[in-house]
């Protein structure tokens, strides 16, 4: 696993990771991305490990403390090759820093959310409990971003 987007020191801005970009550039097949977003400590990394059939000590890092384990946006380093309508596709799994953790602004969370939305072919919004009004607002925001992005 490796970062593709990392936070700056103050957790206000995001910057691209050259290591991550270089690894993605080496993939020759079409790429599909399965991204997981949601609040911090909601099981995003655990869910990705289950999708990849990996234990938590071999897959995405899973934290056991109040602090978030994933910072920025990370991707599983080895694509899963799949046949989609006769075309070989490299599927990448994307883990994101959770929303609403201590010491971050809503603007930072929105940036992670927006970037994960436009990068993902399939976006999973992982919630540990019932859907709240804030979740509906975020999903509405995702639809607006997607419409604007694909409209261009």
Short mmCIF file of N, CA and C in Angstrom, two decimals:
data_model
loop_
_atom_site.label_atom_id
_atom_site.label_comp_id
_atom_site.label_asym_id
_atom_site.label_seq_id
_atom_site.Cartn_x
_atom_site.Cartn_y
_atom_site.Cartn_z
N UNK A 1 0.84 -1.18 0.00
CA UNK A 1 0.00 0.00 0.00
C UNK A 1 0.88 1.23 0.00
N UNK A 2 0.38 2.29 -0.62
CA UNK A 2 1.17 3.51 -0.70
C UNK A 2 0.24 4.70 -0.84
N UNK A 3 0.71 5.89 -0.43
CA UNK A 3 -0.14 7.08 -0.55
C UNK A 3 -0.16 7.58 -1.99
N UNK A 4 -1.30 8.11 -2.40
CA UNK A 4 -1.35 8.84 -3.67
C UNK A 4 -1.61 10.32 -3.42
N UNK A 5 -2.22 10.61 -2.26
CA UNK A 5 -2.45 11.99 -1.85
C UNK A 5 -2.14 12.06 -0.35
N UNK A 6 -1.33 13.05 0.03
CA UNK A 6 -0.95 13.20 1.43
C UNK A 6 -1.32 14.58 1.94
N UNK A 7 -1.61 14.68 3.24
CA UNK A 7 -1.92 16.01 3.81
C UNK A 7 -0.65 16.80 4.06
N UNK A 8 -0.79 18.12 4.07
CA UNK A 8 0.33 18.94 4.50
C UNK A 8 0.41 18.88 6.03
N UNK A 9 1.40 19.54 6.59
CA UNK A 9 1.63 19.47 8.03
C UNK A 9 0.41 19.92 8.84
N UNK A 10 -0.25 20.96 8.38
CA UNK A 10 -1.39 21.51 9.13
C UNK A 10 -2.71 20.84 8.85
N UNK A 11 -2.70 19.81 8.02
CA UNK A 11 -3.93 19.10 7.65
C UNK A 11 -4.98 20.04 7.06
N UNK A 12 -4.52 20.95 6.18
CA UNK A 12 -5.44 21.86 5.52
C UNK A 12 -5.46 21.64 4.01
N UNK A 13 -4.31 21.24 3.46
CA UNK A 13 -4.21 21.04 2.02
C UNK A 13 -3.73 19.63 1.72
N UNK A 14 -3.94 19.22 0.47
CA UNK A 14 -3.50 17.90 0.01
C UNK A 14 -2.44 18.07 -1.07
N UNK A 15 -1.50 17.13 -1.13
CA UNK A 15 -0.50 17.16 -2.18
C UNK A 15 -0.35 15.76 -2.75
N UNK A 16 -0.05 15.70 -4.05
CA UNK A 16 0.12 14.41 -4.71
C UNK A 16 1.41 13.75 -4.26
N UNK A 17 1.38 12.44 -4.15
CA UNK A 17 2.57 11.67 -3.79
C UNK A 17 3.21 11.13 -5.07
N UNK A 18 4.45 11.51 -5.31
CA UNK A 18 5.14 11.04 -6.52
C UNK A 18 5.29 9.53 -6.53
N UNK A 19 5.53 8.92 -5.37
CA UNK A 19 5.65 7.47 -5.28
C UNK A 19 4.37 6.80 -5.79
N UNK A 20 3.23 7.29 -5.34
CA UNK A 20 1.95 6.73 -5.76
C UNK A 20 1.67 6.94 -7.23
N UNK A 21 1.94 8.14 -7.71
CA UNK A 21 1.69 8.44 -9.12
C UNK A 21 2.56 7.58 -10.03
N UNK A 22 3.81 7.39 -9.64
CA UNK A 22 4.72 6.58 -10.45
C UNK A 22 4.25 5.14 -10.53
N UNK A 23 3.77 4.60 -9.43
CA UNK A 23 3.27 3.22 -9.42
C UNK A 23 2.04 3.08 -10.33
N UNK A 24 1.18 4.07 -10.32
CA UNK A 24 -0.02 4.03 -11.17
C UNK A 24 0.36 4.17 -12.64
N UNK A 25 1.35 5.01 -12.94
CA UNK A 25 1.79 5.20 -14.33
C UNK A 25 2.29 3.91 -14.97
N UNK A 26 2.82 3.00 -14.15
CA UNK A 26 3.35 1.74 -14.67
C UNK A 26 2.26 0.75 -15.07
N UNK A 27 1.03 1.00 -14.70
CA UNK A 27 -0.06 0.08 -15.04
C UNK A 27 -0.46 0.32 -16.49
N UNK A 28 -0.46 -0.72 -17.28
CA UNK A 28 -0.74 -0.58 -18.71
C UNK A 28 -2.20 -0.82 -19.07
N UNK A 29 -2.93 -1.56 -18.26
CA UNK A 29 -4.35 -1.84 -18.53
C UNK A 29 -5.21 -0.65 -18.15
N UNK A 30 -6.45 -0.63 -18.65
CA UNK A 30 -7.41 0.34 -18.11
C UNK A 30 -7.55 0.12 -16.60
N UNK A 31 -7.79 1.19 -15.86
CA UNK A 31 -7.85 1.11 -14.39
C UNK A 31 -9.27 1.41 -13.93
N UNK A 32 -9.73 0.62 -12.97
CA UNK A 32 -10.99 0.88 -12.25
C UNK A 32 -10.63 1.00 -10.78
N UNK A 33 -11.22 1.94 -10.11
CA UNK A 33 -10.89 2.17 -8.70
C UNK A 33 -12.12 1.97 -7.84
N UNK A 34 -11.96 1.16 -6.79
CA UNK A 34 -12.98 0.97 -5.76
C UNK A 34 -12.52 1.80 -4.57
N UNK A 35 -13.25 2.87 -4.26
CA UNK A 35 -12.90 3.75 -3.16
C UNK A 35 -13.86 3.59 -2.00
N UNK A 36 -13.33 3.75 -0.79
CA UNK A 36 -14.16 3.70 0.41
C UNK A 36 -13.97 4.99 1.19
N UNK A 37 -15.07 5.64 1.51
CA UNK A 37 -15.06 6.87 2.30
C UNK A 37 -15.98 6.68 3.49
N UNK A 38 -15.88 7.59 4.46
CA UNK A 38 -16.76 7.56 5.62
C UNK A 38 -16.10 8.21 6.82
N UNK A 39 -16.81 8.24 7.93
CA UNK A 39 -16.26 8.85 9.14
C UNK A 39 -15.04 8.09 9.65
N UNK A 40 -14.21 8.79 10.43
CA UNK A 40 -13.05 8.10 10.99
C UNK A 40 -13.52 7.03 11.96
N UNK A 41 -12.70 5.99 12.06
CA UNK A 41 -12.97 4.85 12.94
C UNK A 41 -14.27 4.12 12.59
N UNK A 42 -14.60 4.08 11.29
CA UNK A 42 -15.85 3.42 10.87
C UNK A 42 -15.61 2.08 10.18
N UNK A 43 -14.34 1.69 10.01
CA UNK A 43 -14.05 0.39 9.42
C UNK A 43 -13.75 0.38 7.94
N UNK A 44 -13.33 1.52 7.38
CA UNK A 44 -13.02 1.60 5.95
C UNK A 44 -11.87 0.67 5.57
N UNK A 45 -10.78 0.75 6.32
CA UNK A 45 -9.60 -0.08 6.04
C UNK A 45 -9.93 -1.56 6.24
N UNK A 46 -10.68 -1.86 7.28
CA UNK A 46 -11.07 -3.25 7.54
C UNK A 46 -11.91 -3.79 6.38
N UNK A 47 -12.87 -2.99 5.90
CA UNK A 47 -13.70 -3.41 4.77
C UNK A 47 -12.85 -3.68 3.54
N UNK A 48 -11.90 -2.81 3.23
CA UNK A 48 -11.02 -3.02 2.08
C UNK A 48 -10.20 -4.30 2.24
N UNK A 49 -9.71 -4.55 3.43
CA UNK A 49 -8.97 -5.79 3.67
C UNK A 49 -9.85 -7.01 3.42
N UNK A 50 -11.12 -6.93 3.79
CA UNK A 50 -12.04 -8.04 3.53
C UNK A 50 -12.26 -8.21 2.02
N UNK A 51 -12.41 -7.11 1.30
CA UNK A 51 -12.60 -7.19 -0.15
C UNK A 51 -11.36 -7.78 -0.84
N UNK A 52 -10.20 -7.53 -0.28
CA UNK A 52 -8.95 -8.04 -0.84
C UNK A 52 -8.56 -9.41 -0.27
N UNK A 53 -9.38 -9.93 0.65
CA UNK A 53 -9.09 -11.21 1.32
C UNK A 53 -7.75 -11.18 2.04
N UNK A 54 -7.48 -10.06 2.73
CA UNK A 54 -6.23 -9.90 3.46
C UNK A 54 -6.51 -9.74 4.95
N UNK A 55 -5.60 -10.23 5.77
CA UNK A 55 -5.72 -10.00 7.20
C UNK A 55 -5.30 -8.56 7.49
N UNK A 56 -5.71 -8.04 8.62
CA UNK A 56 -5.43 -6.64 8.95
C UNK A 56 -3.94 -6.37 9.15
N UNK A 57 -3.15 -7.40 9.46
CA UNK A 57 -1.71 -7.16 9.60
C UNK A 57 -0.97 -7.22 8.26
N UNK A 58 -1.66 -7.66 7.21
CA UNK A 58 -1.04 -7.73 5.89
C UNK A 58 -1.62 -6.70 4.91
N UNK A 59 -2.79 -6.17 5.19
CA UNK A 59 -3.46 -5.25 4.28
C UNK A 59 -3.33 -3.80 4.72
N UNK A 60 -4.40 -3.05 4.50
CA UNK A 60 -4.43 -1.65 4.93
C UNK A 60 -4.31 -1.60 6.45
N UNK A 61 -3.60 -0.60 6.95
CA UNK A 61 -3.43 -0.46 8.39
C UNK A 61 -4.74 -0.18 9.09
N UNK A 62 -4.98 -0.90 10.16
CA UNK A 62 -6.21 -0.74 10.94
C UNK A 62 -5.81 -0.24 12.31
N UNK A 63 -6.36 0.93 12.68
CA UNK A 63 -6.03 1.51 13.98
C UNK A 63 -6.94 1.01 15.08
N UNK A 64 -6.42 1.05 16.29
CA UNK A 64 -7.21 0.62 17.44
C UNK A 64 -7.35 1.75 18.45
N UNK A 65 -6.88 2.91 18.07
CA UNK A 65 -6.93 4.07 18.96
C UNK A 65 -7.91 5.09 18.38
N UNK A 66 -8.09 6.18 19.11
CA UNK A 66 -9.00 7.23 18.67
C UNK A 66 -8.47 7.95 17.43
N UNK A 67 -7.14 8.04 17.29
CA UNK A 67 -6.52 8.71 16.16
C UNK A 67 -6.74 7.94 14.86
N UNK A 68 -6.80 8.67 13.74
CA UNK A 68 -6.95 8.00 12.45
C UNK A 68 -5.64 7.34 12.06
N UNK A 69 -5.74 6.20 11.43
CA UNK A 69 -4.56 5.46 10.97
C UNK A 69 -4.17 5.93 9.57
N UNK A 70 -5.16 6.08 8.68
CA UNK A 70 -4.91 6.49 7.30
C UNK A 70 -4.90 8.02 7.23
N UNK A 71 -3.85 8.56 6.65
CA UNK A 71 -3.73 10.02 6.44
C UNK A 71 -3.73 10.28 4.95
N UNK A 72 -4.68 11.07 4.47
CA UNK A 72 -4.77 11.36 3.04
C UNK A 72 -5.52 10.26 2.31
N UNK A 73 -5.00 9.86 1.14
CA UNK A 73 -5.62 8.81 0.33
C UNK A 73 -4.54 7.79 -0.04
N UNK A 74 -4.81 6.53 0.27
CA UNK A 74 -3.86 5.44 0.01
C UNK A 74 -4.48 4.45 -0.96
N UNK A 75 -3.62 3.73 -1.65
CA UNK A 75 -4.08 2.75 -2.63
C UNK A 75 -3.33 1.44 -2.41
N UNK A 76 -4.04 0.32 -2.65
CA UNK A 76 -3.40 -0.98 -2.52
C UNK A 76 -2.44 -1.14 -3.69
N UNK A 77 -1.21 -1.50 -3.42
CA UNK A 77 -0.13 -1.50 -4.40
C UNK A 77 -0.24 -2.51 -5.52
N UNK A 78 -0.93 -3.60 -5.31
CA UNK A 78 -0.99 -4.62 -6.35
C UNK A 78 -2.40 -4.65 -6.93
N UNK A 79 -2.54 -4.25 -8.20
CA UNK A 79 -3.88 -4.26 -8.81
C UNK A 79 -4.43 -5.68 -8.89
N UNK A 80 -5.74 -5.78 -8.77
CA UNK A 80 -6.43 -7.06 -8.96
C UNK A 80 -6.87 -7.08 -10.43
N UNK A 81 -6.38 -8.04 -11.18
CA UNK A 81 -6.71 -8.12 -12.61
C UNK A 81 -8.07 -8.80 -12.79
N UNK A 82 -8.94 -8.18 -13.58
CA UNK A 82 -10.27 -8.72 -13.86
C UNK A 82 -10.57 -8.58 -15.34
N UNK A 83 -11.42 -9.45 -15.82
CA UNK A 83 -11.89 -9.39 -17.19
C UNK A 83 -13.25 -8.70 -17.18
N UNK A 84 -13.34 -7.57 -17.86
CA UNK A 84 -14.60 -6.83 -17.95
C UNK A 84 -14.98 -6.73 -19.42
N UNK A 85 -16.00 -7.46 -19.82
CA UNK A 85 -16.47 -7.46 -21.21
C UNK A 85 -15.33 -7.73 -22.20
N UNK A 86 -14.46 -8.69 -21.85
CA UNK A 86 -13.37 -9.07 -22.74
C UNK A 86 -12.13 -8.20 -22.65
N UNK A 87 -12.15 -7.19 -21.78
CA UNK A 87 -10.99 -6.32 -21.60
C UNK A 87 -10.37 -6.58 -20.23
N UNK A 88 -9.04 -6.72 -20.20
CA UNK A 88 -8.34 -6.91 -18.94
C UNK A 88 -8.25 -5.56 -18.23
N UNK A 89 -8.81 -5.49 -17.01
CA UNK A 89 -8.87 -4.25 -16.23
C UNK A 89 -8.09 -4.45 -14.94
N UNK A 90 -7.31 -3.44 -14.56
CA UNK A 90 -6.61 -3.44 -13.27
C UNK A 90 -7.45 -2.69 -12.26
N UNK A 91 -7.91 -3.41 -11.24
CA UNK A 91 -8.74 -2.81 -10.20
C UNK A 91 -7.85 -2.43 -9.02
N UNK A 92 -7.92 -1.16 -8.65
CA UNK A 92 -7.17 -0.64 -7.51
C UNK A 92 -8.15 -0.32 -6.39
N UNK A 93 -7.72 -0.55 -5.16
CA UNK A 93 -8.56 -0.28 -3.99
C UNK A 93 -8.00 0.92 -3.24
N UNK A 94 -8.89 1.88 -2.98
CA UNK A 94 -8.50 3.18 -2.45
C UNK A 94 -9.06 3.37 -1.04
N UNK A 95 -8.20 3.69 -0.10
CA UNK A 95 -8.57 3.95 1.30
C UNK A 95 -8.40 5.43 1.58
N UNK A 96 -9.34 6.01 2.29
CA UNK A 96 -9.30 7.45 2.56
C UNK A 96 -9.26 7.74 4.05
N UNK A 97 -8.71 8.89 4.35
CA UNK A 97 -8.75 9.38 5.73
C UNK A 97 -10.20 9.66 6.10
N UNK A 98 -10.57 9.27 7.29
CA UNK A 98 -11.96 9.42 7.73
C UNK A 98 -12.36 10.86 8.01
N UNK A 99 -13.64 11.11 7.86
CA UNK A 99 -14.20 12.43 8.14
C UNK A 99 -14.35 12.63 9.65
N UNK A 100 -14.40 13.90 10.03
CA UNK A 100 -14.78 14.32 11.38
C UNK A 100 -13.80 13.90 12.47
N UNK A 101 -12.54 13.68 12.11
CA UNK A 101 -11.58 13.37 13.18
C UNK A 101 -11.08 14.66 13.81
N UNK A 102 -10.48 14.53 14.95
CA UNK A 102 -10.06 15.68 15.75
C UNK A 102 -8.96 16.46 15.03
N UNK A 103 -9.07 17.79 15.07
CA UNK A 103 -8.02 18.65 14.55
C UNK A 103 -8.06 18.93 13.06
N UNK A 104 -9.14 18.56 12.38
CA UNK A 104 -9.24 18.83 10.94
C UNK A 104 -10.47 19.69 10.67
N UNK A 105 -10.40 20.44 9.59
CA UNK A 105 -11.53 21.28 9.22
C UNK A 105 -12.47 20.53 8.28
N UNK A 106 -13.69 21.02 8.19
CA UNK A 106 -14.66 20.45 7.25
C UNK A 106 -14.17 20.61 5.81
N UNK A 107 -13.44 21.69 5.53
CA UNK A 107 -12.93 21.92 4.18
C UNK A 107 -11.97 20.80 3.80
N UNK A 108 -11.12 20.38 4.73
CA UNK A 108 -10.19 19.27 4.48
C UNK A 108 -10.98 17.99 4.17
N UNK A 109 -11.97 17.70 4.99
CA UNK A 109 -12.81 16.51 4.76
C UNK A 109 -13.48 16.58 3.39
N UNK A 110 -13.97 17.75 3.02
CA UNK A 110 -14.62 17.92 1.71
C UNK A 110 -13.64 17.67 0.57
N UNK A 111 -12.39 18.06 0.74
CA UNK A 111 -11.39 17.84 -0.30
C UNK A 111 -11.11 16.34 -0.48
N UNK A 112 -10.98 15.63 0.63
CA UNK A 112 -10.77 14.17 0.56
C UNK A 112 -11.97 13.53 -0.13
N UNK A 113 -13.16 13.93 0.30
CA UNK A 113 -14.40 13.38 -0.25
C UNK A 113 -14.49 13.64 -1.75
N UNK A 114 -14.25 14.88 -2.15
CA UNK A 114 -14.37 15.24 -3.57
C UNK A 114 -13.35 14.49 -4.42
N UNK A 115 -12.13 14.41 -3.97
CA UNK A 115 -11.09 13.72 -4.73
C UNK A 115 -11.40 12.23 -4.85
N UNK A 116 -11.81 11.61 -3.76
CA UNK A 116 -12.17 10.18 -3.80
C UNK A 116 -13.35 9.95 -4.73
N UNK A 117 -14.29 10.88 -4.77
CA UNK A 117 -15.47 10.76 -5.62
C UNK A 117 -15.08 10.75 -7.10
N UNK A 118 -14.24 11.68 -7.51
CA UNK A 118 -13.89 11.76 -8.93
C UNK A 118 -12.89 10.68 -9.34
N UNK A 119 -12.11 10.15 -8.41
CA UNK A 119 -11.15 9.10 -8.73
C UNK A 119 -11.80 7.72 -8.86
N UNK A 120 -12.88 7.50 -8.14
CA UNK A 120 -13.44 6.15 -8.00
C UNK A 120 -14.42 5.78 -9.11
N UNK A 121 -14.28 4.54 -9.58
CA UNK A 121 -15.26 3.96 -10.49
C UNK A 121 -16.46 3.49 -9.69
N UNK A 122 -16.19 2.96 -8.50
CA UNK A 122 -17.22 2.55 -7.54
C UNK A 122 -16.84 3.19 -6.22
N UNK A 123 -17.78 3.89 -5.60
CA UNK A 123 -17.52 4.58 -4.33
C UNK A 123 -18.41 3.97 -3.25
N UNK A 124 -17.80 3.49 -2.19
CA UNK A 124 -18.53 2.91 -1.07
C UNK A 124 -18.50 3.91 0.08
N UNK A 125 -19.68 4.30 0.55
CA UNK A 125 -19.78 5.20 1.69
C UNK A 125 -20.06 4.32 2.91
N UNK A 126 -19.04 4.08 3.69
CA UNK A 126 -19.12 3.16 4.82
C UNK A 126 -19.56 3.92 6.07
N UNK A 127 -20.69 3.51 6.63
CA UNK A 127 -21.22 4.16 7.83
C UNK A 127 -21.33 3.14 8.96
N UNK A 128 -20.91 3.52 10.16
CA UNK A 128 -20.99 2.59 11.29
C UNK A 128 -22.38 2.55 11.94
N UNK A 129 -23.25 3.43 11.53
CA UNK A 129 -24.57 3.53 12.17
C UNK A 129 -25.60 3.99 11.16
N UNK A 130 -26.66 4.55 11.62
CA UNK A 130 -27.72 5.01 10.71
C UNK A 130 -27.27 6.25 9.93
N UNK A 131 -27.93 6.49 8.83
CA UNK A 131 -27.63 7.63 7.98
C UNK A 131 -28.10 8.91 8.68
N UNK A 132 -27.21 9.90 8.71
CA UNK A 132 -27.52 11.19 9.32
C UNK A 132 -27.73 12.24 8.23
N UNK A 133 -28.23 13.39 8.62
CA UNK A 133 -28.45 14.47 7.66
C UNK A 133 -27.14 14.90 7.00
N UNK A 134 -26.05 14.92 7.76
CA UNK A 134 -24.74 15.29 7.21
C UNK A 134 -24.31 14.31 6.12
N UNK A 135 -24.65 13.04 6.29
CA UNK A 135 -24.31 12.03 5.28
C UNK A 135 -25.07 12.28 3.99
N UNK A 136 -26.34 12.63 4.11
CA UNK A 136 -27.17 12.95 2.93
C UNK A 136 -26.58 14.16 2.21
N UNK A 137 -26.15 15.16 2.96
CA UNK A 137 -25.55 16.36 2.36
C UNK A 137 -24.27 16.00 1.61
N UNK A 138 -23.45 15.13 2.20
CA UNK A 138 -22.20 14.73 1.54
C UNK A 138 -22.49 13.97 0.25
N UNK A 139 -23.48 13.09 0.30
CA UNK A 139 -23.83 12.34 -0.92
C UNK A 139 -24.37 13.27 -1.99
N UNK A 140 -25.15 14.24 -1.60
CA UNK A 140 -25.67 15.23 -2.55
C UNK A 140 -24.50 16.01 -3.17
N UNK A 141 -23.54 16.35 -2.34
CA UNK A 141 -22.33 17.04 -2.80
C UNK A 141 -21.58 16.17 -3.81
N UNK A 142 -21.49 14.87 -3.55
CA UNK A 142 -20.81 13.94 -4.47
C UNK A 142 -21.50 13.91 -5.82
N UNK A 143 -22.82 13.90 -5.82
CA UNK A 143 -23.57 13.89 -7.07
C UNK A 143 -23.31 15.18 -7.85
N UNK A 144 -23.29 16.32 -7.16
CA UNK A 144 -23.01 17.59 -7.82
C UNK A 144 -21.61 17.58 -8.44
N UNK A 145 -20.64 17.08 -7.69
CA UNK A 145 -19.26 17.01 -8.20
C UNK A 145 -19.21 16.14 -9.44
N UNK A 146 -19.83 14.97 -9.35
CA UNK A 146 -19.82 14.03 -10.48
C UNK A 146 -20.48 14.64 -11.70
N UNK A 147 -21.62 15.28 -11.53
CA UNK A 147 -22.30 15.91 -12.66
C UNK A 147 -21.45 16.99 -13.30
N UNK A 148 -20.79 17.80 -12.48
CA UNK A 148 -19.92 18.86 -12.99
C UNK A 148 -18.71 18.26 -13.70
N UNK A 149 -18.10 17.27 -13.09
CA UNK A 149 -16.90 16.64 -13.63
C UNK A 149 -17.19 15.95 -14.97
N UNK A 150 -18.24 15.16 -15.00
CA UNK A 150 -18.55 14.41 -16.22
C UNK A 150 -19.24 15.28 -17.27
N UNK A 151 -19.80 16.42 -16.85
CA UNK A 151 -20.40 17.35 -17.80
C UNK A 151 -19.37 18.05 -18.65
N UNK A 152 -18.14 18.13 -18.15
CA UNK A 152 -17.07 18.79 -18.89
C UNK A 152 -16.48 17.82 -19.85
#
